[in-house]
Coordinates of C-alpha atoms and ligand atoms in Angstrom, one line a residue:
X34 CA 76.2 113.8 96.6
X35 CA 74.3 113.9 99.6
X36 CA 75.6 116.2 101.9
X37 CA 74.1 115.4 104.7
X38 CA 75.7 111.8 104.5
X39 CA 78.0 111.7 107.5
X40 CA 81.8 110.9 106.3
X41 CA 82.4 107.1 107.0
X42 CA 85.2 105.1 105.9
X43 CA 85.1 101.7 104.7
X44 CA 88.0 99.5 103.3
X45 CA 88.8 95.8 103.0
X46 CA 91.9 93.4 102.6
X47 CA 91.5 89.8 101.5
X48 CA 92.5 86.9 103.7
X49 CA 94.8 85.2 101.1
X50 CA 98.2 84.9 102.8
X51 CA 101.5 86.5 102.6
X52 CA 100.3 90.2 103.7
X53 CA 103.2 92.4 102.5
X54 CA 104.5 95.7 102.8
X55 CA 102.6 97.2 99.8
X56 CA 99.1 96.3 101.8
X57 CA 100.6 98.0 104.8
X58 CA 101.9 101.0 103.0
X59 CA 99.0 101.3 100.5
X60 CA 96.3 100.5 102.9
X61 CA 96.4 99.2 106.6
X62 CA 98.8 102.3 107.6
X63 CA 96.2 104.7 106.2
X64 CA 93.4 102.8 108.2
X65 CA 95.5 103.7 111.3
X66 CA 95.6 107.3 110.6
X67 CA 91.8 107.8 109.6
X68 CA 90.2 105.9 112.7
X69 CA 91.1 109.2 114.5
X70 CA 89.0 111.3 112.1
X71 CA 86.2 109.2 110.9
X72 CA 84.0 106.6 111.7
X73 CA 85.8 103.6 110.0
X74 CA 84.9 100.2 108.9
X75 CA 87.6 97.8 108.2
X76 CA 86.7 94.4 106.6
X77 CA 88.6 91.2 106.2
X78 CA 87.0 90.3 102.7
X79 CA 86.6 86.5 102.9
X80 CA 83.9 86.2 100.3
X81 CA 86.0 88.0 97.9
X82 CA 88.8 85.9 98.9
X83 CA 87.1 82.5 97.6
X84 CA 86.6 84.3 93.8
X85 CA 89.7 82.3 93.4
X86 CA 90.4 78.7 95.3
X87 CA 91.0 78.7 99.1
X88 CA 91.8 75.6 101.2
X89 CA 89.2 76.1 104.1
X90 CA 91.7 75.9 107.0
X91 CA 94.0 78.0 105.5
X92 CA 91.3 80.6 105.1
X93 CA 90.3 80.4 108.6
X94 CA 94.0 80.8 109.5
X95 CA 94.7 83.8 107.1
X96 CA 91.2 85.5 108.2
X97 CA 92.7 85.6 111.7
X98 CA 96.1 87.1 110.4
X99 CA 94.5 90.0 108.7
X100 CA 92.8 90.5 112.3
X101 CA 95.9 90.3 113.9
X102 CA 97.6 92.7 111.3
X103 CA 94.8 95.3 111.7
X104 CA 95.8 95.3 115.5
X105 CA 99.4 94.9 115.3
X106 CA 99.4 98.0 113.0
X107 CA 97.8 100.1 115.6
X108 CA 93.9 99.8 114.6
X109 CA 91.8 100.0 117.9
X110 CA 88.6 97.8 118.1
X111 CA 87.1 100.4 120.3
X112 CA 87.5 103.2 117.5
X113 CA 87.4 101.3 114.5
X114 CA 85.0 98.3 113.7
X115 CA 86.8 95.4 112.7
X116 CA 85.1 92.3 111.1
X117 CA 84.9 89.7 108.3
X118 CA 82.6 90.1 105.6
X119 CA 81.1 86.6 105.3
X120 CA 79.5 87.5 108.9
X121 CA 77.4 90.2 107.7
X122 CA 74.8 89.1 105.2
X123 CA 73.9 92.5 103.9
X124 CA 77.3 92.0 101.7
X125 CA 76.2 89.1 99.5
X126 CA 72.3 90.5 99.3
X127 CA 73.4 94.1 98.2
X128 CA 75.8 92.6 95.9
X129 CA 73.0 90.3 94.3
X130 CA 70.8 93.5 93.5
X131 CA 74.3 95.4 92.1
X132 CA 74.5 92.5 90.1
X133 CA 71.6 93.5 88.2
X134 CA 72.3 97.0 88.1
X135 CA 76.0 96.7 86.6
X136 CA 76.4 96.2 82.7
X137 CA 78.5 93.5 81.6
X138 CA 80.3 96.0 79.4
X139 CA 81.4 97.7 82.7
X140 CA 82.8 94.4 84.1
X141 CA 84.4 93.6 80.7
X142 CA 86.7 96.8 81.2
X143 CA 88.1 95.5 84.6
X144 CA 91.7 94.9 84.1
X145 CA 92.1 93.3 87.5
X146 CA 89.9 90.4 86.0
X147 CA 92.1 90.2 82.9
X148 CA 95.0 89.6 85.2
X149 CA 93.7 87.5 87.6
X150 CA 91.7 85.2 85.1
X151 CA 94.8 84.9 82.8
X152 CA 94.6 83.1 79.6
X153 CA 92.0 80.8 80.4
X154 CA 88.7 83.0 81.0
X155 CA 86.5 80.2 80.5
X156 CA 88.0 78.8 83.7
X157 CA 87.6 81.7 86.0
X158 CA 85.1 81.3 88.7
X159 CA 82.0 83.7 88.0
X160 CA 82.5 85.4 91.3
X161 CA 86.1 86.7 90.0
X162 CA 83.9 88.2 87.2
X163 CA 81.5 90.1 89.4
X164 CA 84.2 90.7 92.1
X165 CA 83.7 94.6 91.6
X166 CA 79.9 94.5 92.3
X167 CA 80.5 92.8 95.7
X168 CA 83.2 95.6 96.3
X169 CA 80.7 98.1 95.5
X170 CA 78.0 96.5 97.9
X171 CA 80.8 96.3 100.9
X172 CA 81.1 100.2 100.7
X173 CA 77.4 101.3 99.8
X174 CA 75.9 98.7 102.5
X175 CA 77.2 101.5 104.9
X176 CA 76.8 104.6 102.6
X177 CA 80.5 105.0 103.3
X178 CA 82.0 108.1 101.8
X179 CA 85.8 107.5 101.9
X180 CA 87.7 104.5 100.9
X181 CA 91.3 104.3 101.4
X182 CA 93.0 101.8 99.2
X183 CA 96.2 101.1 97.1
X184 CA 96.4 102.5 93.4
X185 CA 95.4 99.1 92.0
X186 CA 92.0 99.6 93.3
X187 CA 91.1 103.1 91.6
X188 CA 89.2 101.3 88.7
X189 CA 87.0 99.0 91.2
X190 CA 86.3 102.5 93.0
X191 CA 85.2 104.2 89.8
X192 CA 82.9 101.1 89.1
X193 CA 81.5 101.4 92.4
X194 CA 80.7 105.2 91.9
X195 CA 79.1 104.1 88.3
X196 CA 76.9 101.6 90.5
X197 CA 75.8 104.2 92.9
X198 CA 75.0 106.6 90.1
X199 CA 72.9 104.2 88.1
X200 CA 71.1 103.0 91.1
X201 CA 70.2 106.4 92.2
X202 CA 68.9 107.1 88.7
X203 CA 67.1 104.1 87.7
X204 CA 65.0 104.0 91.0
X205 CA 64.5 107.8 91.1
X206 CA 66.2 107.5 94.6
X207 CA 68.4 110.7 93.9
X208 CA 71.2 111.0 96.6
X209 CA 70.0 107.3 98.0
X210 CA 73.8 106.2 98.0
X211 CA 76.7 108.7 98.3
X212 CA 79.3 108.7 95.5
X213 CA 82.5 107.1 97.5
X214 CA 85.6 108.8 97.3
X215 CA 88.8 106.9 96.8
X216 CA 91.8 108.1 99.2
X217 CA 94.7 107.0 97.3
X218 CA 97.3 109.5 97.0
X219 CA 100.5 109.5 99.3
X220 CA 103.7 107.7 99.4
X221 CA 103.2 103.9 99.3
X222 CA 100.1 103.7 97.1
X223 CA 102.1 101.4 94.7
X224 CA 104.6 99.5 96.0
X225 CA 106.7 97.4 93.3
X226 CA 108.4 94.0 93.4
X227 CA 111.7 94.0 94.9
X228 CA 112.5 91.5 91.7
X229 CA 111.1 93.7 89.3
X230 CA 110.6 97.4 89.6
X231 CA 107.7 97.3 86.7
X232 CA 105.4 94.8 88.7
X233 CA 103.4 95.5 91.9
X234 CA 104.4 93.7 94.9
X235 CA 101.8 91.0 95.2
X236 CA 100.5 88.3 97.4
X237 CA 100.9 85.9 94.6
X238 CA 103.9 86.4 93.2
X239 CA 105.6 82.7 93.2
X240 CA 109.0 84.5 94.6
X241 CA 108.9 85.0 98.1
X242 CA 111.7 87.3 97.4
X243 CA 109.6 89.9 95.6
X244 CA 107.9 91.2 98.9
X245 CA 108.6 92.2 102.5
X246 CA 106.3 89.9 104.4
X247 CA 104.6 91.6 107.5
X248 CA 105.4 88.6 109.6
X249 CA 109.0 88.4 108.2
X250 CA 111.5 88.5 110.9
X251 CA 114.8 91.3 110.8
X252 CA 117.0 88.7 109.2
X253 CA 114.8 87.9 106.6
X254 CA 114.1 91.5 105.7
X255 CA 117.6 92.6 105.5
X256 CA 118.3 89.5 103.2
X257 CA 115.4 90.3 100.8
X258 CA 116.7 94.1 100.6
X259 CA 120.3 93.0 100.1
X260 CA 119.1 90.7 97.4
X261 CA 116.7 93.0 95.8
X262 CA 117.3 93.8 92.2
X263 CA 119.0 97.4 91.4
X264 CA 121.0 98.7 88.5
X265 CA 124.9 99.4 88.9
X266 CA 124.5 103.4 88.8
X267 CA 124.5 105.6 91.9
X268 CA 121.5 107.2 93.3
X269 CA 120.7 110.5 91.4
X270 CA 120.5 114.0 93.2
X271 CA 116.8 114.6 91.8
X272 CA 113.6 113.0 90.8
X273 CA 114.2 113.3 87.1
X274 CA 117.3 110.9 87.6
X275 CA 114.9 108.1 88.8
X276 CA 113.2 108.1 85.3
X277 CA 113.8 104.6 83.5
X278 CA 115.3 103.3 86.9
X279 CA 112.2 101.5 88.3
X280 CA 113.9 99.5 90.7
X281 CA 116.0 102.5 92.1
X282 CA 112.7 104.6 92.0
X283 CA 111.1 101.8 94.0
X284 CA 113.6 101.5 96.8
X285 CA 113.6 105.3 97.1
X286 CA 109.8 105.2 97.1
X287 CA 109.7 102.7 100.2
X288 CA 112.5 104.5 102.1
X289 CA 110.2 107.7 101.6
X290 CA 107.1 106.0 102.5
X291 CA 108.6 104.2 105.4
X292 CA 110.3 107.4 106.8
X293 CA 107.7 109.8 106.2
X294 CA 109.9 111.9 103.9
X295 CA 109.5 113.0 100.5
X296 CA 111.6 111.3 97.9
X297 CA 113.1 114.7 97.3
X298 CA 114.8 114.3 100.7
X299 CA 115.9 110.6 100.3
X300 CA 117.7 111.8 97.4
X301 CA 119.2 114.8 99.2
X302 CA 120.7 112.2 101.8
X303 CA 121.4 109.5 99.6
X304 CA 122.1 111.0 96.1
X305 CA 125.6 110.2 94.6
X306 CA 125.8 107.1 97.0
X307 CA 125.7 103.6 95.4
X308 CA 123.3 100.5 96.8
X309 CA 126.2 99.4 98.7
X310 CA 125.4 102.1 101.1
X311 CA 121.9 102.6 100.5
X312 CA 120.4 99.1 100.9
X313 CA 121.9 98.6 104.7
X314 CA 120.2 101.9 105.7
X315 CA 116.7 100.9 104.0
X316 CA 117.1 97.4 105.7
X317 CA 117.5 99.1 109.2
X318 CA 114.6 101.6 108.6
X319 CA 112.2 98.6 107.3
X320 CA 113.3 96.3 110.4
X321 CA 112.8 99.3 112.5
X322 CA 109.1 99.8 111.1
X323 CA 108.0 96.4 110.1
X324 CA 109.3 94.1 112.7
X325 CA 107.4 95.4 115.7
X326 CA 104.5 94.8 114.1
X327 CA 105.4 91.2 112.9
X328 CA 106.2 90.5 116.7
X329 CA 102.9 91.8 117.9
X330 CA 101.1 89.8 114.9
X331 CA 102.9 86.6 116.2
X332 CA 101.6 87.1 119.6
X333 CA 98.3 87.8 118.9
X334 CA 97.9 84.9 116.5
X335 CA 98.8 82.6 119.6
X336 CA 95.3 83.9 120.9
X337 CA 92.8 83.0 118.4
X338 CA 90.0 83.1 120.8
X339 CA 90.8 86.9 121.2
X340 CA 90.9 87.6 117.7
X341 CA 87.4 85.8 117.1
X342 CA 86.1 87.8 119.7
X343 CA 87.2 91.0 118.3
X344 CA 85.7 90.2 115.0
X345 CA 82.3 88.6 116.4
X346 CA 81.7 92.2 118.1
X347 CA 82.7 94.0 115.1
X348 CA 80.3 92.1 112.9
X349 CA 77.7 92.8 115.5
X350 CA 78.2 96.6 115.0
X351 CA 78.8 96.7 111.4
X352 CA 75.4 94.5 110.9
X353 CA 73.4 97.2 113.0
X354 CA 74.5 99.8 110.5
X355 CA 74.1 97.8 107.4
X356 CA 70.8 96.0 108.1
X357 CA 68.7 99.2 108.1
X358 CA 70.2 100.7 105.0
X359 CA 69.3 97.0 103.3
X360 CA 66.1 97.4 104.4
X361 CA 65.6 101.0 102.7
X362 CA 67.3 99.3 99.4
X363 CA 64.8 96.5 99.3
X364 CA 61.8 98.9 99.6
X365 CA 63.2 101.0 96.9
X366 CA 63.7 98.0 94.7
X367 CA 60.3 96.9 95.5
X368 CA 60.7 93.7 97.2
X369 CA 57.8 93.0 99.8
X370 CA 58.7 93.8 103.3
Ligands
AMP1477 P1 94.7 92.7 98.8 O1 96.1 92.2 98.7 O2 94.3 92.7 97.3 O3 93.4 92.4 99.5 O4 95.0 94.5 99.0 C1 94.8 95.1 100.3 C2 95.1 96.6 100.1 O5 96.3 96.8 99.9 C3 94.4 97.4 99.0 O6 93.7 98.5 99.2 C4 95.3 97.2 97.6 O7 95.2 98.6 97.0 C5 96.7 97.4 98.8 N1 97.8 96.8 98.0 C6 98.1 95.8 97.3 N2 99.2 95.7 96.8 C7 99.6 96.8 96.8 C8 100.9 97.3 96.5 N3 102.0 96.6 95.7 N4 101.2 99.0 96.9 C9 100.3 99.5 97.4 N5 99.1 98.9 97.8 C10 98.9 97.9 97.8
LIG1478 N1 89.0 94.6 96.1 C1 90.0 95.0 97.4 C2 91.8 94.4 97.0 O1 91.9 93.5 96.6 C3 89.8 94.4 98.7 C4 88.4 95.1 98.9 C5 87.2 94.3 99.1 C6 88.2 96.2 99.3 N2 85.9 94.9 99.0 C7 86.6 96.3 99.6 C8 88.6 97.7 99.3 C9 85.9 97.5 99.7 C10 87.9 99.0 99.6 C11 86.4 98.7 99.8 O2 92.5 94.9 97.6

């Protein structure tokens, strides 16, 4: 890896609606902390969103919703660059070049494609198949070195590293692209569904009760936690006792992530108590942490002009970084200037 490359953080969230607590704990909350340490770019990946059908009016709305979520969570638009992917053409251009670097076999191994395409792969968009190449382009268009994401994106990050390595080798351009490091570890990297502790909390789950929405009000949050699936046993005293109890493990994990303490500490406090005592405590904590963000998101959503201004200014700053890098890429590949 090119050690002279300064540290730069890149991450993205798809504007596909139903932003949830998993997105917050696994990604957005980390974005907020990192902006103080690194130069950060936080993208709203609308090109990725259209790999599955998006209603155009809803897509515009959801793009502004993610911008509102970034700001409401505490990302400072003067510190970090917030923008939407389609506004910076380098993403799509570099993705095409990466379509010609990545191998079919690599993409065939991507589990997210298999999950999202479902049984009928013939009907999936071609964009969904090459989705990880676009993600690699997002990161490498800025020569980003660190990528905060939830656990589900690990395989895509590994592919981005493979693409960077192959590009550097093929074009004998040693260290041209850095190998981006995932920042995944820590509480909240994999938040599970409230209805099924073995499935991840997801925007596309048909049951709204499966996720705590970042726009949910206090009553809704409390109701969803009350209805969350559990087992009849009291909470154990130690982590081992959570093995084979996925729903209990998930709720303890959410409590730990929201309160900033370890799961052991949560069990030290609640071990021996039943869910009748634990759920109300978790609901209070979730309301305390999520409701103010939801309120600020609603306020910002009423000012679309402001949000569009933030994204427009961010896109200009992002373009200023990516354009010269793309120019170098084109030269290396052999395109005439
Ligand atoms: P997406 O909603 O797919 O655009 O994801 C945006 C970010 O949230 C990515 O960094 C994901 O890894 C993260 N994320 C999505 N679902 C979860 C989850 N259930 N737990 C933790 N992180 C998640
Ligand atoms: N694929 C990511 C997700 O669904 C979103 C994403 C797109 C992303 N481009 C990225 C994340 C670049 C990190 C870096 O969650």
